PDB file of N, CA, C and O in Angstrom:
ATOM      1  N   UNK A   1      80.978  27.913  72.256  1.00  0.00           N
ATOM      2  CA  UNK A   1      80.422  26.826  71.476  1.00  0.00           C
ATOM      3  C   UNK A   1      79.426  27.411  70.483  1.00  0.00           C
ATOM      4  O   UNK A   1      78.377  27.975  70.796  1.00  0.00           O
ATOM      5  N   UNK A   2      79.716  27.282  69.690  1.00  0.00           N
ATOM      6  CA  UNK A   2      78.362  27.365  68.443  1.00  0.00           C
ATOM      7  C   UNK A   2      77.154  26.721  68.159  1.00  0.00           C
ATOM      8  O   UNK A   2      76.746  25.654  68.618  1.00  0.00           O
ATOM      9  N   UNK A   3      76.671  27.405  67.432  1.00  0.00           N
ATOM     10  CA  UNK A   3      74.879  26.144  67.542  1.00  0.00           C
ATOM     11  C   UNK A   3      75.161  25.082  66.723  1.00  0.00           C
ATOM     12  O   UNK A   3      74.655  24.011  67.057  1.00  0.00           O
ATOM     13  N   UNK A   4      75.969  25.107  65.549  1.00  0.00           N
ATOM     14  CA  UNK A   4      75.969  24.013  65.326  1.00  0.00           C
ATOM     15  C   UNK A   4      76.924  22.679  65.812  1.00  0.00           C
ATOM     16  O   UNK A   4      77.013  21.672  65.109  1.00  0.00           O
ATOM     17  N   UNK A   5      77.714  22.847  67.289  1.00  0.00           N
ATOM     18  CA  UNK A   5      78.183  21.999  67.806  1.00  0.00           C
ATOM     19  C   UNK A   5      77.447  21.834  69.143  1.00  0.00           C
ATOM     20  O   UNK A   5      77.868  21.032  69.977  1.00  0.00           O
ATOM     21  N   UNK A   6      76.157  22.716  69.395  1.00  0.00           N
ATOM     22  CA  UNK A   6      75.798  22.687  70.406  1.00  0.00           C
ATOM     23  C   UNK A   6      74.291  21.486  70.152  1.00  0.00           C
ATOM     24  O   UNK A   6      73.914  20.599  70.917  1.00  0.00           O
ATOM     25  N   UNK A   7      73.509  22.043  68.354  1.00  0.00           N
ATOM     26  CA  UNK A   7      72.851  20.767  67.823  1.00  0.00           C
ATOM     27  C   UNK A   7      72.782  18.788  68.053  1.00  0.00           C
ATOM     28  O   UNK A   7      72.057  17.855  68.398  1.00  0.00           O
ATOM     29  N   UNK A   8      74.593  19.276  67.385  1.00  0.00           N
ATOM     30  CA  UNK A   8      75.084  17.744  67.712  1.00  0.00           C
ATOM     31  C   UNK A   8      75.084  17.118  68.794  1.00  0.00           C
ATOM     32  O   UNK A   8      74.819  15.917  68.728  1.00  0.00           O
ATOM     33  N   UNK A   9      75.372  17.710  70.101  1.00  0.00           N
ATOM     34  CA  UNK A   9      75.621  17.155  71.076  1.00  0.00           C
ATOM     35  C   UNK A   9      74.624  17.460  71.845  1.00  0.00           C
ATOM     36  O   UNK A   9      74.704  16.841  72.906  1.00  0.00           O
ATOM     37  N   UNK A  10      73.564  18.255  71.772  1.00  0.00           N
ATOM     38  CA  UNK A  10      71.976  17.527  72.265  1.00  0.00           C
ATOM     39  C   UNK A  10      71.658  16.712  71.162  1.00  0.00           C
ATOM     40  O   UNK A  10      70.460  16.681  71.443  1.00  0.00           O
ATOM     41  N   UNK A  11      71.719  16.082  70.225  1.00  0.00           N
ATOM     42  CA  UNK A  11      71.583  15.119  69.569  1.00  0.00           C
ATOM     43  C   UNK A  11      71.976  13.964  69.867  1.00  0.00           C
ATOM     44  O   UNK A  11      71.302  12.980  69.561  1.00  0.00           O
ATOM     45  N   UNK A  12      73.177  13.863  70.540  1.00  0.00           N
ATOM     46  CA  UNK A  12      73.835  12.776  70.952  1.00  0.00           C
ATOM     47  C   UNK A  12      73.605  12.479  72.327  1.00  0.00           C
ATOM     48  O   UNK A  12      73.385  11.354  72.778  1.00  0.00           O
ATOM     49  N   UNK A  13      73.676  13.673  73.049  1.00  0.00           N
ATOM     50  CA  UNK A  13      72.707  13.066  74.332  1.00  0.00           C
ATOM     51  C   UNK A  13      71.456  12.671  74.364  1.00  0.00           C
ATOM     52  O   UNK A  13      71.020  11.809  75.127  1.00  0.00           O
ATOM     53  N   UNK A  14      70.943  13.168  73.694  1.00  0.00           N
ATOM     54  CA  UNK A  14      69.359  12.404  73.619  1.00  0.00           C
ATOM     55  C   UNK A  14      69.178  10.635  73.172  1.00  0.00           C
ATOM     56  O   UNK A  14      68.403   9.793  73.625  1.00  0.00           O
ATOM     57  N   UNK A  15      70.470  10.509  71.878  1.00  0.00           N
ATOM     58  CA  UNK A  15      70.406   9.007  71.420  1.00  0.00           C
ATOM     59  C   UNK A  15      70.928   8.322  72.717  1.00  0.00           C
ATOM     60  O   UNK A  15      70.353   7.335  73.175  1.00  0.00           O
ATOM     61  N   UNK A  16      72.314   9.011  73.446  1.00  0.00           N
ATOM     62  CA  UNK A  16      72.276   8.073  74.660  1.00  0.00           C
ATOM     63  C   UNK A  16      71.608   8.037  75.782  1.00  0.00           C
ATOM     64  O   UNK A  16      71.575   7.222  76.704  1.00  0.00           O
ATOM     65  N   UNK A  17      71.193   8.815  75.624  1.00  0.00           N
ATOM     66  CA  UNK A  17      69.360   8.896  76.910  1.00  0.00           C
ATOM     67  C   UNK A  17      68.613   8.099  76.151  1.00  0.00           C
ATOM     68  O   UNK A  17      68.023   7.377  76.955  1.00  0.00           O
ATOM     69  N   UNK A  18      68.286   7.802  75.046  1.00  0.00           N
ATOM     70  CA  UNK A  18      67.197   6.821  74.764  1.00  0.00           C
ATOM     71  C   UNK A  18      67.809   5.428  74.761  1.00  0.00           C
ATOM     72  O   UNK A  18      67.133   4.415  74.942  1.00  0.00           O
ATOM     73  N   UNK A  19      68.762   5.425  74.605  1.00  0.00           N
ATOM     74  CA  UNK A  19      69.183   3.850  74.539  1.00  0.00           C
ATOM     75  C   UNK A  19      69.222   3.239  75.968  1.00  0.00           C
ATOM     76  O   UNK A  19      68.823   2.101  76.215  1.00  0.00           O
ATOM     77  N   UNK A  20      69.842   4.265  77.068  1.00  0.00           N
ATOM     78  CA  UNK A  20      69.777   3.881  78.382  1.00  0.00           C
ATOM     79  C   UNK A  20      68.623   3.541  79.011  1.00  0.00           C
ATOM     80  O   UNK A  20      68.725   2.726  79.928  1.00  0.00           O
ATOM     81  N   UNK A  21      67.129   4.135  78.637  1.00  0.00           N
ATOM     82  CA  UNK A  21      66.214   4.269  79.384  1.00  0.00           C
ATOM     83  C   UNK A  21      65.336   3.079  78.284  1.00  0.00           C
ATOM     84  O   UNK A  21      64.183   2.794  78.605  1.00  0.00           O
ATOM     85  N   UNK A  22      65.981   2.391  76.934  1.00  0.00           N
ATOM     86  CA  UNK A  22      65.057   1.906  76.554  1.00  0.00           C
ATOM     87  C   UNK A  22      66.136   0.449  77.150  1.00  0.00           C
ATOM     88  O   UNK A  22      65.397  -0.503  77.401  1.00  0.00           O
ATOM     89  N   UNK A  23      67.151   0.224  77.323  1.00  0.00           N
ATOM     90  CA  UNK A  23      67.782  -0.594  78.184  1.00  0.00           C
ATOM     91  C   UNK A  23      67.061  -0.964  79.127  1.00  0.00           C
ATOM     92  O   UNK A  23      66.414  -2.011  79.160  1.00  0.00           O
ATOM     93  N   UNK A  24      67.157   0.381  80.475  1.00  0.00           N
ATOM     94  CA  UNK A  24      66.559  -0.129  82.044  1.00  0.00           C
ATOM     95  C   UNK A  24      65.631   0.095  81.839  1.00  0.00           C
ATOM     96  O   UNK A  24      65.153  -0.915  82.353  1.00  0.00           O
ATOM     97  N   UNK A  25      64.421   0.846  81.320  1.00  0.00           N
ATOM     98  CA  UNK A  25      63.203   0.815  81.611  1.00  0.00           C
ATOM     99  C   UNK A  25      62.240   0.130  80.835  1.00  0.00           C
ATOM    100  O   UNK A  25      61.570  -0.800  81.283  1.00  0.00           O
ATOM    101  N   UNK A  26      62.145   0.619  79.544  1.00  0.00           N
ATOM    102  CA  UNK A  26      61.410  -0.118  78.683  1.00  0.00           C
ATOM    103  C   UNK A  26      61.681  -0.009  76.723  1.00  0.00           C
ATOM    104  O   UNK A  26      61.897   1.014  76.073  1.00  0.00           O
ATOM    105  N   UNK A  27      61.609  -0.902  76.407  1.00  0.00           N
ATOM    106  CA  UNK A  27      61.875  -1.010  74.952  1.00  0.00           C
ATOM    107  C   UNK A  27      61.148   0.115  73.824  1.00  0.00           C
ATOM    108  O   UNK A  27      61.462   0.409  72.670  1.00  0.00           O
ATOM    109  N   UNK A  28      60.103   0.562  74.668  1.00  0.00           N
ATOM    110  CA  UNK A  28      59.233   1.620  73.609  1.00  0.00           C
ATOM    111  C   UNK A  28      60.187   3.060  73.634  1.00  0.00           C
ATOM    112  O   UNK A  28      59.970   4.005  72.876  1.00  0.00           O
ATOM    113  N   UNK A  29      61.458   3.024  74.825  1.00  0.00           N
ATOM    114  CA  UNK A  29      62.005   4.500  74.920  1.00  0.00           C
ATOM    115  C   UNK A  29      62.964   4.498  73.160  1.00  0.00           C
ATOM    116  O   UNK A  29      63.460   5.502  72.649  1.00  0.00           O
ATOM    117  N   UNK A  30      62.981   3.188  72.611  1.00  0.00           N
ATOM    118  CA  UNK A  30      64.334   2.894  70.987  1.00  0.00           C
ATOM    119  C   UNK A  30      63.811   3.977  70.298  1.00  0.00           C
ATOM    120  O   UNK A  30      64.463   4.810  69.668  1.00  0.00           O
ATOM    121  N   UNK A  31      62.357   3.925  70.471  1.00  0.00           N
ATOM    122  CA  UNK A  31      61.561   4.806  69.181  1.00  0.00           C
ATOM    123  C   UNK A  31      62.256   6.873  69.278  1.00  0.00           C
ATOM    124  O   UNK A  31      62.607   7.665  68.403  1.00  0.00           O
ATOM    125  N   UNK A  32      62.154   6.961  70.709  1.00  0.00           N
ATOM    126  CA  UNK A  32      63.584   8.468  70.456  1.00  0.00           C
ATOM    127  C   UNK A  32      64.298   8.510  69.982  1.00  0.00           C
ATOM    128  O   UNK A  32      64.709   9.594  69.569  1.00  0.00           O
ATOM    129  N   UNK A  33      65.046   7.122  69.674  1.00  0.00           N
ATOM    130  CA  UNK A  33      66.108   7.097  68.666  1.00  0.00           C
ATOM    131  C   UNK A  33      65.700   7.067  66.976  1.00  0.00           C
ATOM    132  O   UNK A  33      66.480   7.686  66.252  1.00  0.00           O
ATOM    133  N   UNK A  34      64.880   6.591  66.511  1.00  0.00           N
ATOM    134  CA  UNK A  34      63.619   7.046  66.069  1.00  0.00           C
ATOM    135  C   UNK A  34      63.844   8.592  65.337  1.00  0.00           C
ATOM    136  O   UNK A  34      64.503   9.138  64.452  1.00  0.00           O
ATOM    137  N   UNK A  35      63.044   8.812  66.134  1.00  0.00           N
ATOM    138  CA  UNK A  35      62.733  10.237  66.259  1.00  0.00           C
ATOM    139  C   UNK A  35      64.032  11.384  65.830  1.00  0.00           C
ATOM    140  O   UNK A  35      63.940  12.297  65.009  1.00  0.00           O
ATOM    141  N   UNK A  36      65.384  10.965  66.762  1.00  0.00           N
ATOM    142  CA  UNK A  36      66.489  12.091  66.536  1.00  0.00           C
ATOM    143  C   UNK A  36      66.740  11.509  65.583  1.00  0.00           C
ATOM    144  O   UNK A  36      67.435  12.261  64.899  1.00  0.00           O
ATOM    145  N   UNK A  37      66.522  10.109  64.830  1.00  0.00           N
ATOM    146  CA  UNK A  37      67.329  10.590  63.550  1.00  0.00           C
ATOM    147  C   UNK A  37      66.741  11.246  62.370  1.00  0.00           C
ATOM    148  O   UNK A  37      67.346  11.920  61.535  1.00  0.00           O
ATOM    149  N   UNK A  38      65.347  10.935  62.409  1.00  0.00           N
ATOM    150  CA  UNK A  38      64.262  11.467  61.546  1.00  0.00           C
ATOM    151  C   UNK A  38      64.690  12.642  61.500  1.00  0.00           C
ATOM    152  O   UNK A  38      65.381  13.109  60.595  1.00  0.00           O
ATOM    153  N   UNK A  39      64.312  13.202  62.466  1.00  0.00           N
ATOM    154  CA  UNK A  39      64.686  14.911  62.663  1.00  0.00           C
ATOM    155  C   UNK A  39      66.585  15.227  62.508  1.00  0.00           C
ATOM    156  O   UNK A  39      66.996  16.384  62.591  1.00  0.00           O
ATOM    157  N   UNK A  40      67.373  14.279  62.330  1.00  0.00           N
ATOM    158  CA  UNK A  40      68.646  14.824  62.122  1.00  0.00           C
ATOM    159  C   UNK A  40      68.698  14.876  60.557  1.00  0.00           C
ATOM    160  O   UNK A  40      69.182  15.889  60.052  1.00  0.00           O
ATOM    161  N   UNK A  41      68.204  13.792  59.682  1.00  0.00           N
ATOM    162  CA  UNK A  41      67.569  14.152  58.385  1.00  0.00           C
ATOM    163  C   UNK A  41      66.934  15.118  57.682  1.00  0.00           C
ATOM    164  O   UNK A  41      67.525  15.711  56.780  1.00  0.00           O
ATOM    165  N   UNK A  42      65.756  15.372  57.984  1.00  0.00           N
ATOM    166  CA  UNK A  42      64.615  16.270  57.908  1.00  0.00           C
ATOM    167  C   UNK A  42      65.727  17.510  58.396  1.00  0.00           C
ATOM    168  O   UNK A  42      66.272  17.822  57.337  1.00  0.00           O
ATOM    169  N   UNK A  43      66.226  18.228  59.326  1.00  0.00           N
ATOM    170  CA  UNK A  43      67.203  19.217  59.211  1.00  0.00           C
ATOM    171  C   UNK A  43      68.391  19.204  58.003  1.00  0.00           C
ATOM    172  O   UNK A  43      68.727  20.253  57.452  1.00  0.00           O
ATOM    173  N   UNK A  44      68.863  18.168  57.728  1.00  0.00           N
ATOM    174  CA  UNK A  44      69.797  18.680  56.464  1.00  0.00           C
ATOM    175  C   UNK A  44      69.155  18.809  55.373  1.00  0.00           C
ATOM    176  O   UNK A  44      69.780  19.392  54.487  1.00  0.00           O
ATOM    177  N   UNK A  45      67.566  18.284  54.996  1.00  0.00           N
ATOM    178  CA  UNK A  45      67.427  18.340  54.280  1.00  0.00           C
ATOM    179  C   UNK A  45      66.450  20.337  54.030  1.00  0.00           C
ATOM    180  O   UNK A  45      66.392  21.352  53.335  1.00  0.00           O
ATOM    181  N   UNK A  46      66.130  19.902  54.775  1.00  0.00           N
ATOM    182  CA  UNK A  46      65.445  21.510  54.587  1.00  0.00           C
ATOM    183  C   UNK A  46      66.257  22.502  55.377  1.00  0.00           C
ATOM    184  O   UNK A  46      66.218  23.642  54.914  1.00  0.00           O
ATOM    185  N   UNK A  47      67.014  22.327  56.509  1.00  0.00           N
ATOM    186  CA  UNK A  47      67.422  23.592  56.856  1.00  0.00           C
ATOM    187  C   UNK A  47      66.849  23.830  58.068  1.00  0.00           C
ATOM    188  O   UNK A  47      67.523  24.531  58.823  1.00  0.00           O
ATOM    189  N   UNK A  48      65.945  23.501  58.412  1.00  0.00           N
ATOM    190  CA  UNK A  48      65.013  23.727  59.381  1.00  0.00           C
ATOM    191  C   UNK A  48      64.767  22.725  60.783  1.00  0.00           C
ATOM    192  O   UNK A  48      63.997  21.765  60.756  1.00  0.00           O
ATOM    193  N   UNK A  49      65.597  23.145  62.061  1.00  0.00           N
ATOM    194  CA  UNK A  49      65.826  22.374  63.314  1.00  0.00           C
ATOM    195  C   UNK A  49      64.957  23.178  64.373  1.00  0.00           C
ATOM    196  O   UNK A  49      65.008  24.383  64.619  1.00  0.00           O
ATOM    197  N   UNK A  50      64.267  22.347  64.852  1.00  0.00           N
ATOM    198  CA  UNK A  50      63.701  23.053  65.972  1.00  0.00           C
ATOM    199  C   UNK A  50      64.569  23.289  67.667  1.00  0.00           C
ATOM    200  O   UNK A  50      64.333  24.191  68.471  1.00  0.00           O
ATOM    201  N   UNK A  51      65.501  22.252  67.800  1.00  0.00           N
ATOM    202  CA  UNK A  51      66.476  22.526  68.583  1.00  0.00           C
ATOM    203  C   UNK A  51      66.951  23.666  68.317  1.00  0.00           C
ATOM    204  O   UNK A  51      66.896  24.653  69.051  1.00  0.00           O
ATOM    205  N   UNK A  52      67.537  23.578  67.051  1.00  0.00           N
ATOM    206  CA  UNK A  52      68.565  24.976  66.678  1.00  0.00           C
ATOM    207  C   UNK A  52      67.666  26.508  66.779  1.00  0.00           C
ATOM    208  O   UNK A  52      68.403  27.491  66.858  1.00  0.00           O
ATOM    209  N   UNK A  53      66.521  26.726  66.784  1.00  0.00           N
ATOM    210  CA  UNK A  53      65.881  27.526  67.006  1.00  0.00           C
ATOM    211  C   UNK A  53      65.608  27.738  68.381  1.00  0.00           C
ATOM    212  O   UNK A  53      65.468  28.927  68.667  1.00  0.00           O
ATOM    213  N   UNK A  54      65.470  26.782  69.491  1.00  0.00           N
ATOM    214  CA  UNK A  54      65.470  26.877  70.939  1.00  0.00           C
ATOM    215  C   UNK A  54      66.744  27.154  71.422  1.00  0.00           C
ATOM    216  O   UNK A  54      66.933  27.865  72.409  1.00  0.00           O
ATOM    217  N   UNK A  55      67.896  26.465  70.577  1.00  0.00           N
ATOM    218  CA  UNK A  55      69.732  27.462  71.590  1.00  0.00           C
ATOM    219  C   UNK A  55      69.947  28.520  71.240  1.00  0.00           C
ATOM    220  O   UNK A  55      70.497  29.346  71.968  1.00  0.00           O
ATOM    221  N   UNK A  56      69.612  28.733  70.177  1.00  0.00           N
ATOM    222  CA  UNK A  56      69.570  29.870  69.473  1.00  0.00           C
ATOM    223  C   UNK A  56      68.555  30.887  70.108  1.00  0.00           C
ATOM    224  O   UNK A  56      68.719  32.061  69.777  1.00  0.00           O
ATOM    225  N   UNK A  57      67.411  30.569  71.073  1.00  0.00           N
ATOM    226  CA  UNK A  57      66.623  31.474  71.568  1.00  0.00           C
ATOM    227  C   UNK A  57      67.568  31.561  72.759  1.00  0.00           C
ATOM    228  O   UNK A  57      67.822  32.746  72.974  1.00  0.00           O
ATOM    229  N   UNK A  58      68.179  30.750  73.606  1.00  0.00           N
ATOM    230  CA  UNK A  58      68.736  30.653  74.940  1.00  0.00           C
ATOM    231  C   UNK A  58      70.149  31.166  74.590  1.00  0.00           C
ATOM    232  O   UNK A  58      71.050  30.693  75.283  1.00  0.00           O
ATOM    233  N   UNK A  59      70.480  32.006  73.685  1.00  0.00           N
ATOM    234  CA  UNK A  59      71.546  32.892  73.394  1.00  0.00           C
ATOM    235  C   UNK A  59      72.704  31.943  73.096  1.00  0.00           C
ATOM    236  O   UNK A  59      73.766  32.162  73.679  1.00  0.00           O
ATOM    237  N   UNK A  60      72.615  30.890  72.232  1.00  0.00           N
ATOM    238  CA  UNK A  60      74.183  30.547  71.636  1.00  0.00           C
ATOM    239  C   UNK A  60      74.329  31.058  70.443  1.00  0.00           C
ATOM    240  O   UNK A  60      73.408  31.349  69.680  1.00  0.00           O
ATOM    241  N   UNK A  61      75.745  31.213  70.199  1.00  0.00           N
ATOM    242  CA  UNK A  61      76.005  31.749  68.561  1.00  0.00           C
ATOM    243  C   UNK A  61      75.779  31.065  67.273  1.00  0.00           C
ATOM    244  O   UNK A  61      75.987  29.871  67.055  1.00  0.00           O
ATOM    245  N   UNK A  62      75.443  31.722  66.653  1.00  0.00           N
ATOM    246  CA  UNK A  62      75.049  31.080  65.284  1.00  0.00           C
ATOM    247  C   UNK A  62      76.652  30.209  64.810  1.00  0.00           C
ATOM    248  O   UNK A  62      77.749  30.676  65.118  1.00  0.00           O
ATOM    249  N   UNK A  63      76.479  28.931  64.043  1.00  0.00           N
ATOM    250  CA  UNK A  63      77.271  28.557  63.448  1.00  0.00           C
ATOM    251  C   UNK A  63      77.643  29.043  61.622  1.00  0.00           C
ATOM    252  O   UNK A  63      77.373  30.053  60.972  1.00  0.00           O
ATOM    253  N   UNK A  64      78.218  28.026  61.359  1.00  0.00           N
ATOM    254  CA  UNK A  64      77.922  28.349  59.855  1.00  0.00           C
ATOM    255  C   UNK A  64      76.599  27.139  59.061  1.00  0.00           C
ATOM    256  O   UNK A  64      76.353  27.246  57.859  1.00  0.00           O
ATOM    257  N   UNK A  65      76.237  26.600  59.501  1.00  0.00           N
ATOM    258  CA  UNK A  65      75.010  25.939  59.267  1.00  0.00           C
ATOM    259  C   UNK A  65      73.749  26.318  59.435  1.00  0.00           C
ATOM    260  O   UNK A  65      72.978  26.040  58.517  1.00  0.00           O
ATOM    261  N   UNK A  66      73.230  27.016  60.590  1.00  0.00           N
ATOM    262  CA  UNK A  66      72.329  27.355  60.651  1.00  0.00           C
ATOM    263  C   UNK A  66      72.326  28.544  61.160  1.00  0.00           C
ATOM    264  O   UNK A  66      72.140  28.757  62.357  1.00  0.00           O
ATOM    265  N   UNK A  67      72.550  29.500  60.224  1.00  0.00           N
ATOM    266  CA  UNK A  67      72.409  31.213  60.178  1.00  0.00           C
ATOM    267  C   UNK A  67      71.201  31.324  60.290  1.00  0.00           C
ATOM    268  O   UNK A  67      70.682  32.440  60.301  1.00  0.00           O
TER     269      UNK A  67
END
């Protein structure tokens, strides 16, 4: 898997972890959703993911996105 399919899909688990927990637990968890998209923005626009810098420390391969 590459980082940039490994990005997406902690991206996508996180939106469905926040929707679940703002479901059963409480309404303030929506704002993670919030959050990953801000930051899924803010990465195309500059280049710059802080996820992609943490799989990328835990040894996944570079994609063609974020060399």
């Amino acid at each position: 898997m590459t980082l940039d399919r490994a990005v997406m899909m902690f991206a996508g688990f996180m939106v469905l972890l926040s929707l679940a927990l703002g479901f059963y637990v409480s309404p303030w968890w929506f704002l993670l959703n919030a959050f990953v998209g801000l930051n899924l923005i803010q990465a195309s626009l500059t280049g710059f993911c802080p996820a992609a810098i943490v799989l990328r420390k835990l040894g996944v391969k570079s994609g063609c996105a974020f060399e």
